[in-house]
PDB file of C-alpha atoms and ligand atoms in Angstrom:
ATOM      1  CA  MET G   1     -26.702  -5.786 -32.461  1.00  0.00           C
ATOM      2  CA  LEU G   2     -24.452  -2.832 -32.641  1.00  0.00           C
ATOM      3  CA  THR G   3     -25.832  -1.458 -29.322  1.00  0.00           C
ATOM      4  CA  LEU G   4     -26.148  -4.203 -27.960  1.00  0.00           C
ATOM      5  CA  LEU G   5     -22.386  -5.001 -28.491  1.00  0.00           C
ATOM      6  CA  VAL G   6     -21.251  -1.950 -27.512  1.00  0.00           C
ATOM      7  CA  ASN G   7     -23.381  -2.517 -24.596  1.00  0.00           C
ATOM      8  CA  LEU G   8     -22.356  -4.774 -22.986  1.00  0.00           C
ATOM      9  CA  ALA G   9     -18.170  -3.434 -23.779  1.00  0.00           C
ATOM     10  CA  GLY G  10     -19.150  -0.471 -21.472  1.00  0.00           C
ATOM     11  CA  LEU G  11     -21.202  -2.915 -18.787  1.00  0.00           C
ATOM     12  CA  LEU G  12     -17.770  -5.083 -18.827  1.00  0.00           C
ATOM     13  CA  LEU G  13     -15.768  -1.513 -18.265  1.00  0.00           C
ATOM     14  CA  ILE G  14     -18.063  -0.821 -15.163  1.00  0.00           C
ATOM     15  CA  ALA G  15     -17.592  -4.474 -14.250  1.00  0.00           C
ATOM     16  CA  ALA G  16     -13.712  -3.886 -14.335  1.00  0.00           C
ATOM     17  CA  ILE G  17     -13.481  -0.488 -12.351  1.00  0.00           C
ATOM     18  CA  VAL G  18     -15.587  -1.187  -9.426  1.00  0.00           C
ATOM     19  CA  TRP G  19     -13.404  -5.138  -9.649  1.00  0.00           C
ATOM     20  CA  TRP G  20     -10.267  -2.679  -9.316  1.00  0.00           C
ATOM     21  CA  PHE G  21     -11.359  -0.290  -7.108  1.00  0.00           C
ATOM     22  CA  TRP G  22     -13.738  -2.453  -4.871  1.00  0.00           C
ATOM     23  CA  LEU G  23     -12.853  -5.492  -5.164  1.00  0.00           C
ATOM     24  CA  GLY G  24      -9.639  -5.958  -6.299  1.00  0.00           C
ATOM     25  CA  PRO G  25      -6.210  -6.803  -5.712  1.00  0.00           C
ATOM     26  CA  LYS G  26      -5.346  -6.550  -2.218  1.00  0.00           C
ATOM     27  CA  ARG G  27      -1.773  -6.147  -3.014  1.00  0.00           C
ATOM     28  CA  HIS G  28      -0.942  -4.411   0.430  1.00  0.00           C
ATOM     29  CA  THR G  29      -3.258  -5.714   3.198  1.00  0.00           C
ATOM     30  CA  ALA G  30       0.004  -4.705   5.922  1.00  0.00           C
ATOM     31  CA  GLU G  31      -1.105  -3.969   9.325  1.00  0.00           C
ATOM     32  CA  THR G  32       2.176  -2.024  11.693  1.00  0.00           C
ATOM     33  CA  VAL G  33       1.842  -1.177  14.688  1.00  0.00           C
ATOM     34  CA  SER G  34       2.828   2.646  15.897  1.00  0.00           C
ATOM     35  CA  GLY G  35       2.772   3.985  18.845  1.00  0.00           C
ATOM     36  CA  SER G  36       4.307   8.001  19.738  1.00  0.00           C
ATOM     37  CA  ASP G  37       6.179   7.050  16.523  1.00  0.00           C
ATOM     38  CA  THR G  38       5.514   8.133  13.212  1.00  0.00           C
ATOM     39  CA  LEU G  39       4.523   5.270  10.990  1.00  0.00           C
ATOM     40  CA  GLN G  40       5.153   6.544   6.843  1.00  0.00           C
ATOM     41  CA  ILE G  41       2.129   5.307   4.233  1.00  0.00           C
ATOM     42  CA  LEU G  42       2.576   4.850   0.519  1.00  0.00           C
ATOM     43  CA  VAL G  43      -0.024   6.449  -1.399  1.00  0.00           C
ATOM     44  CA  LYS G  44       0.410   4.739  -5.321  1.00  0.00           C
ATOM     45  CA  ASP G  45      -1.896   3.265  -7.383  1.00  0.00           C
ATOM     46  CA  GLY G  46      -5.519   3.090  -5.175  1.00  0.00           C
ATOM     47  CA  VAL G  47      -4.617   1.131  -2.549  1.00  0.00           C
ATOM     48  CA  TYR G  48      -2.706   2.338   1.070  1.00  0.00           C
ATOM     49  CA  GLU G  49       0.097   0.360   2.121  1.00  0.00           C
ATOM     50  CA  PRO G  50       0.204  -0.067   5.176  1.00  0.00           C
ATOM     51  CA  ASP G  51      -3.865  -0.301   4.698  1.00  0.00           C
ATOM     52  CA  ARG G  52      -4.795  -0.884   7.770  1.00  0.00           C
ATOM     53  CA  ILE G  53      -2.995   0.381  10.838  1.00  0.00           C
ATOM     54  CA  ARG G  54      -2.719  -0.680  14.965  1.00  0.00           C
ATOM     55  CA  LEU G  55      -2.178   2.044  17.648  1.00  0.00           C
ATOM     56  CA  PRO G  56      -3.073   2.322  20.733  1.00  0.00           C
ATOM     57  CA  ALA G  57      -6.229   4.092  22.141  1.00  0.00           C
ATOM     58  CA  GLY G  58      -5.202   7.222  24.125  1.00  0.00           C
ATOM     59  CA  SER G  59      -1.968   7.906  23.158  1.00  0.00           C
ATOM     60  CA  GLU G  60      -1.755  10.631  19.462  1.00  0.00           C
ATOM     61  CA  ALA G  61       0.039   9.675  16.341  1.00  0.00           C
ATOM     62  CA  THR G  62       1.772  11.375  12.761  1.00  0.00           C
ATOM     63  CA  LEU G  63       1.098   9.302   9.533  1.00  0.00           C
ATOM     64  CA  HIS G  64       3.244  10.170   7.325  1.00  0.00           C
ATOM     65  CA  PHE G  65       1.239   9.686   3.834  1.00  0.00           C
ATOM     66  CA  ARG G  66       3.501   9.142   0.981  1.00  0.00           C
ATOM     67  CA  ARG G  67       1.442  10.704  -2.111  1.00  0.00           C
ATOM     68  CA  GLU G  68       3.189   8.583  -5.193  1.00  0.00           C
ATOM     69  CA  ASP G  69      -0.101   9.115  -7.309  1.00  0.00           C
ATOM     70  CA  ALA G  70      -0.105  12.623  -8.624  1.00  0.00           C
ATOM     71  CA  SER G  71      -3.973  11.695  -9.778  1.00  0.00           C
ATOM     72  CA  PRO G  72      -6.539  14.488  -8.150  1.00  0.00           C
ATOM     73  CA  CYS G  73      -8.180  11.196  -6.609  1.00  0.00           C
ATOM     74  CA  ALA G  74      -5.387  10.550  -4.467  1.00  0.00           C
ATOM     75  CA  GLU G  75      -5.050  14.423  -3.500  1.00  0.00           C
ATOM     76  CA  TYR G  76      -6.619  14.735  -0.090  1.00  0.00           C
ATOM     77  CA  VAL G  77      -6.952  11.810   2.968  1.00  0.00           C
ATOM     78  CA  LEU G  78      -9.450  12.003   5.312  1.00  0.00           C
ATOM     79  CA  PHE G  79     -10.246  10.005   8.439  1.00  0.00           C
ATOM     80  CA  PRO G  80     -14.760  11.950   9.234  1.00  0.00           C
ATOM     81  CA  ASP G  81     -14.872  10.031  12.538  1.00  0.00           C
ATOM     82  CA  LEU G  82     -12.071  11.455  13.721  1.00  0.00           C
ATOM     83  CA  GLU G  83     -12.134  15.206  11.879  1.00  0.00           C
ATOM     84  CA  VAL G  84      -9.038  15.068  10.640  1.00  0.00           C
ATOM     85  CA  SER G  85      -8.333  15.515   6.533  1.00  0.00           C
ATOM     86  CA  ALA G  86      -4.528  16.987   5.105  1.00  0.00           C
ATOM     87  CA  GLN G  87      -4.158  17.505   1.427  1.00  0.00           C
ATOM     88  CA  LEU G  88      -1.103  15.337   0.506  1.00  0.00           C
ATOM     89  CA  ALA G  89       2.362  16.340  -1.614  1.00  0.00           C
ATOM     90  CA  VAL G  90       3.126  14.359  -4.399  1.00  0.00           C
ATOM     91  CA  ASN G  91       5.937  13.079  -3.976  1.00  0.00           C
ATOM     92  CA  ARG G  92       6.682  14.267  -0.634  1.00  0.00           C
ATOM     93  CA  ASP G  93       6.486  13.015   3.429  1.00  0.00           C
ATOM     94  CA  THR G  94       2.470  15.100   4.414  1.00  0.00           C
ATOM     95  CA  GLU G  95       2.841  14.746   8.355  1.00  0.00           C
ATOM     96  CA  VAL G  96      -0.172  14.427   9.517  1.00  0.00           C
ATOM     97  CA  HIS G  97      -1.400  14.355  12.951  1.00  0.00           C
ATOM     98  CA  ILE G  98      -3.281  11.354  14.706  1.00  0.00           C
ATOM     99  CA  PRO G  99      -5.105  13.005  17.577  1.00  0.00           C
ATOM    100  CA  ALA G 100      -5.036  10.507  21.200  1.00  0.00           C
ATOM    101  CA  ALA G 101      -8.922   8.362  20.408  1.00  0.00           C
ATOM    102  CA  GLU G 102     -11.760   5.979  22.196  1.00  0.00           C
ATOM    103  CA  PRO G 103     -10.810   2.356  21.324  1.00  0.00           C
ATOM    104  CA  GLY G 104     -11.920   1.033  17.786  1.00  0.00           C
ATOM    105  CA  GLU G 105     -12.102   1.028  13.886  1.00  0.00           C
ATOM    106  CA  TYR G 106     -11.421   4.360  12.179  1.00  0.00           C
ATOM    107  CA  PRO G 107     -11.551   4.474   7.580  1.00  0.00           C
ATOM    108  CA  PHE G 108      -9.628   7.096   6.103  1.00  0.00           C
ATOM    109  CA  THR G 109     -10.374   7.421   2.122  1.00  0.00           C
ATOM    110  CA  CYS G 110      -9.175  10.420  -0.358  1.00  0.00           C
ATOM    111  CA  GLN G 111     -11.960  12.826  -0.733  1.00  0.00           C
ATOM    112  CA  MET G 112     -14.315   9.882  -3.517  1.00  0.00           C
ATOM    113  CA  GLN G 113     -13.420   6.572  -1.655  1.00  0.00           C
ATOM    114  CA  MET G 114     -11.253   5.339  -3.453  1.00  0.00           C
ATOM    115  CA  TYR G 115      -8.296   4.296  -1.707  1.00  0.00           C
ATOM    116  CA  ARG G 116      -9.504   3.307   1.139  1.00  0.00           C
ATOM    117  CA  GLY G 117      -7.587   2.813   4.537  1.00  0.00           C
ATOM    118  CA  THR G 118      -8.851   1.824   8.543  1.00  0.00           C
ATOM    119  CA  LEU G 119      -6.976   2.621  12.180  1.00  0.00           C
ATOM    120  CA  VAL G 120      -7.457   0.370  14.270  1.00  0.00           C
ATOM    121  CA  VAL G 121      -7.400   1.823  17.354  1.00  0.00           C
ATOM    122  CA  GLU G 122      -6.602  -0.632  20.489  1.00  0.00           C
TER     123      GLU G 122
HETATM  124 CU1   CU M   1      -9.655   8.410  -5.216  1.00  0.00          CU
END
């Protein structure tokens, strides 16, 4: 019976983690348009803010990632489809250059894919 309770507690813990990272509170769903100017993205508490960024097709942009989460989880940001990645400094802005891209949606994540965002080129 005790084993069952322990297993149940473990399952609940896993469910809570899954909920937190993948399904959970969509606290920040801000959408920001940015052209040739710069945009700051806050990296904190498991979310990018804003986590959806719109860019005009065919123009480059520089994003400023401000990492306020010292955990290793937040250390890198990856844009796999654009072959862009950057190591983020803690409590400072890190410039990430985004090349001109075709219209489409380009996900960006931390190296463990817990932080998630989408770059929308249109
Ligand atoms: Cu991570």
